[in-house]
PDB file of N, CA and C and ligand atoms in Angstrom:
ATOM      1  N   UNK J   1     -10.496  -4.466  37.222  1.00 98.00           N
ATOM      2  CA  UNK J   1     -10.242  -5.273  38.392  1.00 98.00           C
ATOM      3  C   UNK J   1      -8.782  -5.673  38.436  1.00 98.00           C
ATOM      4  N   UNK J   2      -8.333  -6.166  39.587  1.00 98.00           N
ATOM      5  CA  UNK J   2      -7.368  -6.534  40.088  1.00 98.00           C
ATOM      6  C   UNK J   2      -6.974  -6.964  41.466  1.00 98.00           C
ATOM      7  N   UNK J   3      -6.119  -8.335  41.061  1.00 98.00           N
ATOM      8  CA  UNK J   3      -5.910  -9.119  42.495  1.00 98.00           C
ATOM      9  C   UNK J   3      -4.552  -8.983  42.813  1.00 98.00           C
ATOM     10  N   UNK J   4      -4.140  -9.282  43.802  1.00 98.00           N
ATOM     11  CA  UNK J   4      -2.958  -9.621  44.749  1.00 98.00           C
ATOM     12  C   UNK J   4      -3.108 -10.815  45.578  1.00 98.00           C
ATOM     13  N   UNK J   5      -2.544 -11.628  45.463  1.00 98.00           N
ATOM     14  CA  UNK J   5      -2.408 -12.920  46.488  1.00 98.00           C
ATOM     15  C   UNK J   5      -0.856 -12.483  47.262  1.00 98.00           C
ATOM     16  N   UNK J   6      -1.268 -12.592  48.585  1.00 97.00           N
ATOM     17  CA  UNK J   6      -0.053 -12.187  49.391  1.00 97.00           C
ATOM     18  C   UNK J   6       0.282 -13.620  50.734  1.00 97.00           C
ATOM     19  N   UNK J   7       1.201 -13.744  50.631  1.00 96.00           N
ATOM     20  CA  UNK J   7       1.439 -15.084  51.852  1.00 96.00           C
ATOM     21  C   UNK J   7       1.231 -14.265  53.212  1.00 96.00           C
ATOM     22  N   UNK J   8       1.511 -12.216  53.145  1.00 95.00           N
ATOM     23  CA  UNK J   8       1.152 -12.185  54.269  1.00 95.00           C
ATOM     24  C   UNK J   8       2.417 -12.088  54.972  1.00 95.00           C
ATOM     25  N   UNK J   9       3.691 -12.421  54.153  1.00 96.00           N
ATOM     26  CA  UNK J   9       4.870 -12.484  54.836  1.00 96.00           C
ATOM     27  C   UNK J   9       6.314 -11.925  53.750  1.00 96.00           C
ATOM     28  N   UNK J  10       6.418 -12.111  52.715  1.00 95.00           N
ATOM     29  CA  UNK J  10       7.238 -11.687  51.773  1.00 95.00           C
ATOM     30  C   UNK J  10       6.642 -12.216  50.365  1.00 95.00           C
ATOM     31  N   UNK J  11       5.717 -13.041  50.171  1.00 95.00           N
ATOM     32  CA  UNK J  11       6.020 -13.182  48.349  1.00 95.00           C
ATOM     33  C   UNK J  11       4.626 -12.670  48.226  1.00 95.00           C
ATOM     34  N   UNK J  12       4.356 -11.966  47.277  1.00 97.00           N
ATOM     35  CA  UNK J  12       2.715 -11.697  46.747  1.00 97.00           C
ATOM     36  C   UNK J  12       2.909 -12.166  45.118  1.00 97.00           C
ATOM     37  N   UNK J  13       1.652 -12.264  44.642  1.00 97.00           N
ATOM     38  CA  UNK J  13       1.372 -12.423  43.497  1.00 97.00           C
ATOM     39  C   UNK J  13       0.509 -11.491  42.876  1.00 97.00           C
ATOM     40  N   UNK J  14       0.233 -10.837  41.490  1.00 97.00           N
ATOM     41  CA  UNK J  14      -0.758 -10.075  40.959  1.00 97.00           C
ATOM     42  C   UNK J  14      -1.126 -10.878  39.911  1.00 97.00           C
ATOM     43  N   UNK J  15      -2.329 -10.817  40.036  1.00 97.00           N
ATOM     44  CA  UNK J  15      -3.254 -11.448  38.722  1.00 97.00           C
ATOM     45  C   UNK J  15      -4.395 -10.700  38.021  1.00 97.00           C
ATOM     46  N   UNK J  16      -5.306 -11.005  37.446  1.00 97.00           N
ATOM     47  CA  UNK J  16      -6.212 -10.405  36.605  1.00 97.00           C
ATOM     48  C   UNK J  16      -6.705  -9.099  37.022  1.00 97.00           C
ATOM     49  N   UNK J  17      -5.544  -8.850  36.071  1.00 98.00           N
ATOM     50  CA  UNK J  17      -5.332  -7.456  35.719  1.00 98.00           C
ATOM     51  C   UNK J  17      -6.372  -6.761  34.734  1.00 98.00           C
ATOM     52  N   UNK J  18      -7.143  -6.060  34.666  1.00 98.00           N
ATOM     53  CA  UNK J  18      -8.060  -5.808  33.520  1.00 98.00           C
ATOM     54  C   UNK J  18      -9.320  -4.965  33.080  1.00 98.00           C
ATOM     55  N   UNK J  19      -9.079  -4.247  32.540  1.00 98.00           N
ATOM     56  CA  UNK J  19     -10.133  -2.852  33.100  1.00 98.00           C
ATOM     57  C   UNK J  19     -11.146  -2.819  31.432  1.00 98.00           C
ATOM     58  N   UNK J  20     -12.419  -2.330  31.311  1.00 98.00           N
ATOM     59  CA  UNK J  20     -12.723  -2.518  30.311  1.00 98.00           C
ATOM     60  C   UNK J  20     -12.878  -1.935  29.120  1.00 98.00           C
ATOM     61  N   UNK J  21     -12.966  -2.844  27.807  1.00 98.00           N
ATOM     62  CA  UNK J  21     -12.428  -2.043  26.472  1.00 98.00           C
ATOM     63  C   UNK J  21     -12.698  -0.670  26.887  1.00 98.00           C
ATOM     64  N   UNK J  22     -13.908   0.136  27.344  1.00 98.00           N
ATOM     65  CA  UNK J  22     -14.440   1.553  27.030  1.00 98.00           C
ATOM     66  C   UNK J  22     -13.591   2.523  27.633  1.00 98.00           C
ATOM     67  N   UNK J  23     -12.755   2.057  28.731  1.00 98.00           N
ATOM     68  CA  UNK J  23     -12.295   2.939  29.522  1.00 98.00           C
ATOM     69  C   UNK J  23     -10.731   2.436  29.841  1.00 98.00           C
ATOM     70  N   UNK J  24     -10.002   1.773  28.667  1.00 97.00           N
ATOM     71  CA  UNK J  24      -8.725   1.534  28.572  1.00 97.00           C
ATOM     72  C   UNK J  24      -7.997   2.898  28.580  1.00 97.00           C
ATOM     73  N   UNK J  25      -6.720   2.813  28.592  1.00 97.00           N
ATOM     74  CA  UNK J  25      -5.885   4.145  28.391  1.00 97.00           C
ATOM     75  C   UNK J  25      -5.993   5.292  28.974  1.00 97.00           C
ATOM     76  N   UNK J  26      -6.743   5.390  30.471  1.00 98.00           N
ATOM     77  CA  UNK J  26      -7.090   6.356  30.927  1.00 98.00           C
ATOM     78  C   UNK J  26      -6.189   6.203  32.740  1.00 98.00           C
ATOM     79  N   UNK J  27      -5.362   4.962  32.738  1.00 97.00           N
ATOM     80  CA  UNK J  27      -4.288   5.116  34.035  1.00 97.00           C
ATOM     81  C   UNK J  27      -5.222   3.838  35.364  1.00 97.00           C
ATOM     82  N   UNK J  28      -6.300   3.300  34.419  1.00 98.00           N
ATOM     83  CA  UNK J  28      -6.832   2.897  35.572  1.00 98.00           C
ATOM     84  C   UNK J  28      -5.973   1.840  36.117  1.00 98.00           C
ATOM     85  N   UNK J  29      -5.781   0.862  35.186  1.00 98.00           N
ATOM     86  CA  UNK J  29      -5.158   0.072  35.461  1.00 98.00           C
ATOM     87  C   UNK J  29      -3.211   0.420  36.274  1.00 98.00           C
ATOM     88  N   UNK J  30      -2.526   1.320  35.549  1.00 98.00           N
ATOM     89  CA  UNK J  30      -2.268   1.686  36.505  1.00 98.00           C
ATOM     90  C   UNK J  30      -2.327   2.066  38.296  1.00 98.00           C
ATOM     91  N   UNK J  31      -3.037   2.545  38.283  1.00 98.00           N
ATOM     92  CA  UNK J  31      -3.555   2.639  39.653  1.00 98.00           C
ATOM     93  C   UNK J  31      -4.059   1.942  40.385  1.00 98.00           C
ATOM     94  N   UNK J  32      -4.643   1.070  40.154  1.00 98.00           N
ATOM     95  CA  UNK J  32      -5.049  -0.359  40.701  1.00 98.00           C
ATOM     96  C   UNK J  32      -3.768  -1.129  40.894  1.00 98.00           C
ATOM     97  N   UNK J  33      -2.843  -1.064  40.019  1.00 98.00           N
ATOM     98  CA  UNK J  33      -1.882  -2.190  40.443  1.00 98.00           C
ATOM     99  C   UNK J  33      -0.709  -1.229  41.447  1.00 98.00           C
ATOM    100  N   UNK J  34      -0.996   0.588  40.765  1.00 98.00           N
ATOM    101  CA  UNK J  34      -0.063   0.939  42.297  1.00 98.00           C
ATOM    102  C   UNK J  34       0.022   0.749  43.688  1.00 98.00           C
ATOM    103  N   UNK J  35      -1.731   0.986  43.713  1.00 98.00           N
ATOM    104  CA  UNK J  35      -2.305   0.868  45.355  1.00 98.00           C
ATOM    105  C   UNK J  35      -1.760  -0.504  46.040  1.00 98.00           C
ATOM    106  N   UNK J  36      -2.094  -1.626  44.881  1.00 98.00           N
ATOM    107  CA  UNK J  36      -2.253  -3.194  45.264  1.00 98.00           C
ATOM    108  C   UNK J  36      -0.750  -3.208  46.064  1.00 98.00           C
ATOM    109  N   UNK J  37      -0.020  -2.903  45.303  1.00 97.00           N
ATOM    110  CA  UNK J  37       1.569  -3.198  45.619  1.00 97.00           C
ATOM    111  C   UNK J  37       2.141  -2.654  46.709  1.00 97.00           C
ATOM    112  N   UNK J  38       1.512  -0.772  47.007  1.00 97.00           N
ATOM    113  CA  UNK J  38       1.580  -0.569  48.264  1.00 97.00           C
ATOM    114  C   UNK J  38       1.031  -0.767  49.886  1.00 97.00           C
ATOM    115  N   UNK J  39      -0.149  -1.637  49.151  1.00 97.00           N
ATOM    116  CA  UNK J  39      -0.476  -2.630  50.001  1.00 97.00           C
ATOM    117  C   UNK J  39       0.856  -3.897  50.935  1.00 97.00           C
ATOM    118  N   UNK J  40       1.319  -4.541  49.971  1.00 97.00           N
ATOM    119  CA  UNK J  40       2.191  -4.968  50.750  1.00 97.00           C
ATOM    120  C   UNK J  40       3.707  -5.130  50.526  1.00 97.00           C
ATOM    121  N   UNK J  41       4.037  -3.518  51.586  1.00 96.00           N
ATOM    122  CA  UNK J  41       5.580  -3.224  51.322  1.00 96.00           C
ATOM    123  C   UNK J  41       6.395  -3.992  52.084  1.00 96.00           C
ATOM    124  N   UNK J  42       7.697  -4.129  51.450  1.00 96.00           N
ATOM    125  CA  UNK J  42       8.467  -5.133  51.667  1.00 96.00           C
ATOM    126  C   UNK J  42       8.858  -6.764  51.272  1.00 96.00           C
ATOM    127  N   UNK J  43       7.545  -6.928  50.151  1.00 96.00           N
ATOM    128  CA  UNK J  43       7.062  -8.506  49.626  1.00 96.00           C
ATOM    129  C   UNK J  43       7.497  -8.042  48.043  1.00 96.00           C
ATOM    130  N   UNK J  44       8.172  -9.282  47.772  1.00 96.00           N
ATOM    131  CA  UNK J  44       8.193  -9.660  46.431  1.00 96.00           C
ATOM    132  C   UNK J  44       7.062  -9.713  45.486  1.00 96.00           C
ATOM    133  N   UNK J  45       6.917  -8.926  44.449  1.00 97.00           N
ATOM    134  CA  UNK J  45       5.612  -9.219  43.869  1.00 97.00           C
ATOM    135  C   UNK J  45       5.893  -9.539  42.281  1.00 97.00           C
ATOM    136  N   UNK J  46       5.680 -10.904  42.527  1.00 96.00           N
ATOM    137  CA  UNK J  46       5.286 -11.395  40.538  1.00 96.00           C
ATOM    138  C   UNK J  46       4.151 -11.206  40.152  1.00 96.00           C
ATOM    139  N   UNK J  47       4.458 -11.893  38.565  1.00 96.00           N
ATOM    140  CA  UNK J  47       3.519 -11.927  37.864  1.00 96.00           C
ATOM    141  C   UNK J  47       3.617 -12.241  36.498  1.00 96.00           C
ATOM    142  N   UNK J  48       2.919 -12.696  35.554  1.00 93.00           N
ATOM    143  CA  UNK J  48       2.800 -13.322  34.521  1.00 93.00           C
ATOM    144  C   UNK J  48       2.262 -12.567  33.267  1.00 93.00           C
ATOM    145  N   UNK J  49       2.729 -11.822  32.405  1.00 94.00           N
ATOM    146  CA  UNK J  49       1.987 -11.588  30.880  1.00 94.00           C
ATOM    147  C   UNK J  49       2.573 -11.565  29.712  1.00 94.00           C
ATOM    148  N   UNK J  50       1.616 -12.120  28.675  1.00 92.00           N
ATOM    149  CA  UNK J  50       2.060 -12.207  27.786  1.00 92.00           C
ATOM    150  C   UNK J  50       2.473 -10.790  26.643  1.00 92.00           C
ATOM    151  N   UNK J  51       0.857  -9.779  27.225  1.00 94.00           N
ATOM    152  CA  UNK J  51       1.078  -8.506  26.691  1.00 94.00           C
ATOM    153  C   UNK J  51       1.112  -7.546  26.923  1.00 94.00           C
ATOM    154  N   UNK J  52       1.153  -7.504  27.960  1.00 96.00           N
ATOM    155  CA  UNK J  52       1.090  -6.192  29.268  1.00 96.00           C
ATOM    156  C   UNK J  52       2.379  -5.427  29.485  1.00 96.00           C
ATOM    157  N   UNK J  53       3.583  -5.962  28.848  1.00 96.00           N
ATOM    158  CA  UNK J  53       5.088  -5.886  29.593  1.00 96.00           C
ATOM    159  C   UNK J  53       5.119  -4.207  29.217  1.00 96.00           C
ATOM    160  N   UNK J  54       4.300  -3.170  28.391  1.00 96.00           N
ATOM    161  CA  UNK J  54       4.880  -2.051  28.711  1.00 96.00           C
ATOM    162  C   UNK J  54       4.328  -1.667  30.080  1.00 96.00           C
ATOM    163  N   UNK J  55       2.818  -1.975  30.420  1.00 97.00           N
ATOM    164  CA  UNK J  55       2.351  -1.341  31.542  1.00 97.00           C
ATOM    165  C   UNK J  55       2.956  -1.264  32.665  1.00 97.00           C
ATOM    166  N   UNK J  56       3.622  -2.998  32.916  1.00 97.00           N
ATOM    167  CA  UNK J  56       3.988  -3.335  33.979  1.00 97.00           C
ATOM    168  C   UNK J  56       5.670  -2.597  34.383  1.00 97.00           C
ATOM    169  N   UNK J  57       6.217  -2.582  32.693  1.00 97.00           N
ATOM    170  CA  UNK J  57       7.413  -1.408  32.756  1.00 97.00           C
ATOM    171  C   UNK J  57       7.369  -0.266  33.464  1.00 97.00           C
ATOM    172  N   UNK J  58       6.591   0.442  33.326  1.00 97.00           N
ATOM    173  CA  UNK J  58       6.109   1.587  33.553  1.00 97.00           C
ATOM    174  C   UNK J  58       5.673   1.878  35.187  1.00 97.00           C
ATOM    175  N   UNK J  59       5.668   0.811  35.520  1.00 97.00           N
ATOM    176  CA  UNK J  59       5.357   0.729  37.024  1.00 97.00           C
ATOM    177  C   UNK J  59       6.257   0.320  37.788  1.00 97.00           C
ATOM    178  N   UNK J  60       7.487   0.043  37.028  1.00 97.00           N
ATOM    179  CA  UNK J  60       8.799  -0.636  38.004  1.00 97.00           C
ATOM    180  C   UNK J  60       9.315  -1.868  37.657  1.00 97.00           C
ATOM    181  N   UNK J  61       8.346  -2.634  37.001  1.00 97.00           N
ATOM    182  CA  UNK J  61       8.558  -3.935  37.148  1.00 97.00           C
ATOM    183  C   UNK J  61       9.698  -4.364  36.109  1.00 97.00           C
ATOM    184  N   UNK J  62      10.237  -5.156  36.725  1.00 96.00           N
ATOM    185  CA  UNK J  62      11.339  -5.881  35.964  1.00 96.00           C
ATOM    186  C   UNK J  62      11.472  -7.109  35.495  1.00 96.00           C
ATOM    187  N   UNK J  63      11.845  -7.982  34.519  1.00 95.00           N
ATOM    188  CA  UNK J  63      11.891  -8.855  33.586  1.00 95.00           C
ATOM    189  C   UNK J  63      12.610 -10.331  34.892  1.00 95.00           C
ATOM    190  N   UNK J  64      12.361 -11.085  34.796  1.00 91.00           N
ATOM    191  CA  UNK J  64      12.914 -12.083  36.097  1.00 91.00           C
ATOM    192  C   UNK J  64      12.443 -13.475  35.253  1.00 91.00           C
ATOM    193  N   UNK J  65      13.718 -13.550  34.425  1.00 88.00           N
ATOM    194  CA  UNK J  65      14.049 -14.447  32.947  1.00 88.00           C
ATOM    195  C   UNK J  65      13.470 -16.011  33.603  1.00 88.00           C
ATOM    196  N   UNK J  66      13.565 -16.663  34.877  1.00 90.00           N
ATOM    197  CA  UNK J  66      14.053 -17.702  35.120  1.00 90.00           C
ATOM    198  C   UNK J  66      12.315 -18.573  35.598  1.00 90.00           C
ATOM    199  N   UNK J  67      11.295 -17.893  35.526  1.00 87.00           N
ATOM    200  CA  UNK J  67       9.875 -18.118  35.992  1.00 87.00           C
ATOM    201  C   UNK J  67       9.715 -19.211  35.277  1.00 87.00           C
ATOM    202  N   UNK J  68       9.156 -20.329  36.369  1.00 91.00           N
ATOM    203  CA  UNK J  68       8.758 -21.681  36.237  1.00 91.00           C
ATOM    204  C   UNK J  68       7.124 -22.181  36.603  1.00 91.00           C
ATOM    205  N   UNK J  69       6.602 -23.440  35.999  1.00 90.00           N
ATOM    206  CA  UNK J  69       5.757 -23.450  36.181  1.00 90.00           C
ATOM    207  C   UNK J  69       5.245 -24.433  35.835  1.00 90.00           C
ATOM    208  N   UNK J  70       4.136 -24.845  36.621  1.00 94.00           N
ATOM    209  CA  UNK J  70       3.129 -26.636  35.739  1.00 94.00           C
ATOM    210  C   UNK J  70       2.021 -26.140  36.098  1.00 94.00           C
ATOM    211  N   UNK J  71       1.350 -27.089  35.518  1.00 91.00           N
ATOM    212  CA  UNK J  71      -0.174 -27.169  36.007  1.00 91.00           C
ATOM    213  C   UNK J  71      -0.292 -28.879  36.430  1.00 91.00           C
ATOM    214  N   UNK J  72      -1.492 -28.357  37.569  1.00 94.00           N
ATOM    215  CA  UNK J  72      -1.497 -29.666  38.598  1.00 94.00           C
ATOM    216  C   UNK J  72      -2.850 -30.600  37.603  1.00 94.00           C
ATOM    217  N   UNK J  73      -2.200 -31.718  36.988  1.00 94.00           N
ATOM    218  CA  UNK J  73      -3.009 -32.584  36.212  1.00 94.00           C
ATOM    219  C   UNK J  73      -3.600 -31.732  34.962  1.00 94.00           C
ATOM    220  N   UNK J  74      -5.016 -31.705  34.861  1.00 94.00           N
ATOM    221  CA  UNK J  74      -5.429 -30.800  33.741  1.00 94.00           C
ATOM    222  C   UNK J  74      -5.890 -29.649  34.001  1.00 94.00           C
ATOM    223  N   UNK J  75      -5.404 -28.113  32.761  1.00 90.00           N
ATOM    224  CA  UNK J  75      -5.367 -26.995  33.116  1.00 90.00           C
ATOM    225  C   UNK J  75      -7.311 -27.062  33.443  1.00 90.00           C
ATOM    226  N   UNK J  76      -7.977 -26.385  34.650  1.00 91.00           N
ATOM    227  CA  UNK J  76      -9.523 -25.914  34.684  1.00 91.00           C
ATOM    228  C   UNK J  76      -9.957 -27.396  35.192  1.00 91.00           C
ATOM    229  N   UNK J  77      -9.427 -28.389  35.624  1.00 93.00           N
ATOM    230  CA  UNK J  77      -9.887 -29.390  35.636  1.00 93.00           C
ATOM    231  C   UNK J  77      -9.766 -30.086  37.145  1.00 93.00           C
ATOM    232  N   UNK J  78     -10.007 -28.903  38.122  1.00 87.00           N
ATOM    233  CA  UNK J  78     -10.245 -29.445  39.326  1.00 87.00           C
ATOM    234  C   UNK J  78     -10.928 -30.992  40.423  1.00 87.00           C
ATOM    235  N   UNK J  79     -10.586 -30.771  41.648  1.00 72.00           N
ATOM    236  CA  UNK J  79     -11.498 -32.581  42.209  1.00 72.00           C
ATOM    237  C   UNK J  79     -13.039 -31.439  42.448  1.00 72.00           C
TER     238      UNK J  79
HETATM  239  C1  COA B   1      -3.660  -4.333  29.870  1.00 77.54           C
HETATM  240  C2  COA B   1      -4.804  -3.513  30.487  1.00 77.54           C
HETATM  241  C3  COA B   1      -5.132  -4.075  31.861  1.00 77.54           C
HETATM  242  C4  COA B   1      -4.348  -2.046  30.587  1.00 77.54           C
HETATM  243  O1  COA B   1      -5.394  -1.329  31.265  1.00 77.54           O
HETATM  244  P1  COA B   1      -5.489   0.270  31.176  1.00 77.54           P
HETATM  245  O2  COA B   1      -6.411   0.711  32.267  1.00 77.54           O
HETATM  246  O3  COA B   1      -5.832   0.661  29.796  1.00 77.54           O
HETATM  247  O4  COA B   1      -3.968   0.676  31.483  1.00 77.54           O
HETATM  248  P2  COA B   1      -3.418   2.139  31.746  1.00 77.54           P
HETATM  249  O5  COA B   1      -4.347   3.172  31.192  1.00 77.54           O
HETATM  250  O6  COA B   1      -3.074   2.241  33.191  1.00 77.54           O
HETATM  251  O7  COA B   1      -2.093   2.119  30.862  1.00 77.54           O
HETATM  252  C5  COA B   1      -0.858   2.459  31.419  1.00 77.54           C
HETATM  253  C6  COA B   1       0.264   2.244  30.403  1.00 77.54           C
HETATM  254  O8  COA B   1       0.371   0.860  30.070  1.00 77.54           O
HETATM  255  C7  COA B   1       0.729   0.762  28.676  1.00 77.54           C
HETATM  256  N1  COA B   1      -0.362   0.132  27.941  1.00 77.54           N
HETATM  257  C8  COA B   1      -1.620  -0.115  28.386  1.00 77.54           C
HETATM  258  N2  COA B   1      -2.346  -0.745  27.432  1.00 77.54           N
HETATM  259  C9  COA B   1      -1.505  -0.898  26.379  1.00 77.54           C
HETATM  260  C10 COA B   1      -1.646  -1.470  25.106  1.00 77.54           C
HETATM  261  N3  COA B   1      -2.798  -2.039  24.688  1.00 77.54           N
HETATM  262  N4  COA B   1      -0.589  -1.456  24.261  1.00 77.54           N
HETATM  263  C11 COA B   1       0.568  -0.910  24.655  1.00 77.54           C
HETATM  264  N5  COA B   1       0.783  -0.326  25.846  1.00 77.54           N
HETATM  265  C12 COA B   1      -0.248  -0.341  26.701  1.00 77.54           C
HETATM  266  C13 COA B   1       0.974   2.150  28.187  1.00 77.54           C
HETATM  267  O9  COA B   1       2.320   2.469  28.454  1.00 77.54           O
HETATM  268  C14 COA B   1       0.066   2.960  29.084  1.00 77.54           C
HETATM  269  O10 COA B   1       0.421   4.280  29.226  1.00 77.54           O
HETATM  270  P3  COA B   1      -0.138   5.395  28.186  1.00 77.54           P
HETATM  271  O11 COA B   1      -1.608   5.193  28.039  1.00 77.54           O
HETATM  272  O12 COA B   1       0.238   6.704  28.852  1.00 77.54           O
HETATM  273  O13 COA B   1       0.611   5.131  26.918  1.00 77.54           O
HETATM  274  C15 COA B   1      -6.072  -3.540  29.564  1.00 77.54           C
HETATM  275  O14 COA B   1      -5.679  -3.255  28.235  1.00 77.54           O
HETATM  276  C16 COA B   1      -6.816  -4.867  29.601  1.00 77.54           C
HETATM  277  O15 COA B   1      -7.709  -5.067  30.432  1.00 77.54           O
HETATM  278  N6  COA B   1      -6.440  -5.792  28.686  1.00 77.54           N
HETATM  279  C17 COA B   1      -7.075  -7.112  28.657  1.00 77.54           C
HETATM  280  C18 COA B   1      -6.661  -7.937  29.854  1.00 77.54           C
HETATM  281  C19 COA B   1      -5.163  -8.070  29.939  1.00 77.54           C
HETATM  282  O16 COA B   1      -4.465  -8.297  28.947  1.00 77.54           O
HETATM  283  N7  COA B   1      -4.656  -7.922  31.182  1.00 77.54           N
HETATM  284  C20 COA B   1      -3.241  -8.048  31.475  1.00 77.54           C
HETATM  285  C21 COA B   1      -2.964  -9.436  31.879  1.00 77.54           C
HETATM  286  S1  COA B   1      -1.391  -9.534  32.693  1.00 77.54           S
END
């Protein structure tokens, strides 16, 4: 599986990224995040990992040192 959050106007986001143990190493994940992205051309697309950075290499993506971030009150701990 795999998401894209898009404003729809220039910034998107990709998130859970993740295909399973049995059928790792076979491009899926690749391809899921190619399609996603050509989904929406012309938009900035981030994203966040801790261990992914060859995949996401491999697909274009570039290192963007300056990524900020909080969590609103407690992390999972919605009203
Ligand atoms: C990371 C993950 C999504 C990769 O899925 P996948 O379908 O196996 O990825 P692909 O087959 O498209 O791999 C493409 C390339 O990414 C890199 N890559 C993928 N998994 C890797 C790993 N465990 N270690 C190092 N490089 C890896 C390799 O360069 C690989 O190319 P290669 O197989 O020709 O060497 C999968 O391992 C997973 O679900 N992990 C747990 C969840 C997770 O960590 N998601 C990422 C959160 S940002």
């Amino acid at each position: 599986m795999a998401r894209l959050l898009s404003d729809g106007v220039c910034n998107a986001y990709l998130l859970d990224v993740w295909t399973k143990s049995s059928h790792r190493r076979r491009g899926i994940a690749s391809e899921l995040v190619r399609r996603l992205v050509a989904e929406v051309p012309g938009q900035h697309v981030g994203l966040q990992t801790d261990n992914a950075q060859a995949l996401y290499r491999s697909l274009g993506f570039d290192f963007q040192p300056d990524f900020m971030s909080i969590v609103s009150g407690r992390w999972l701990e919605g009203g």
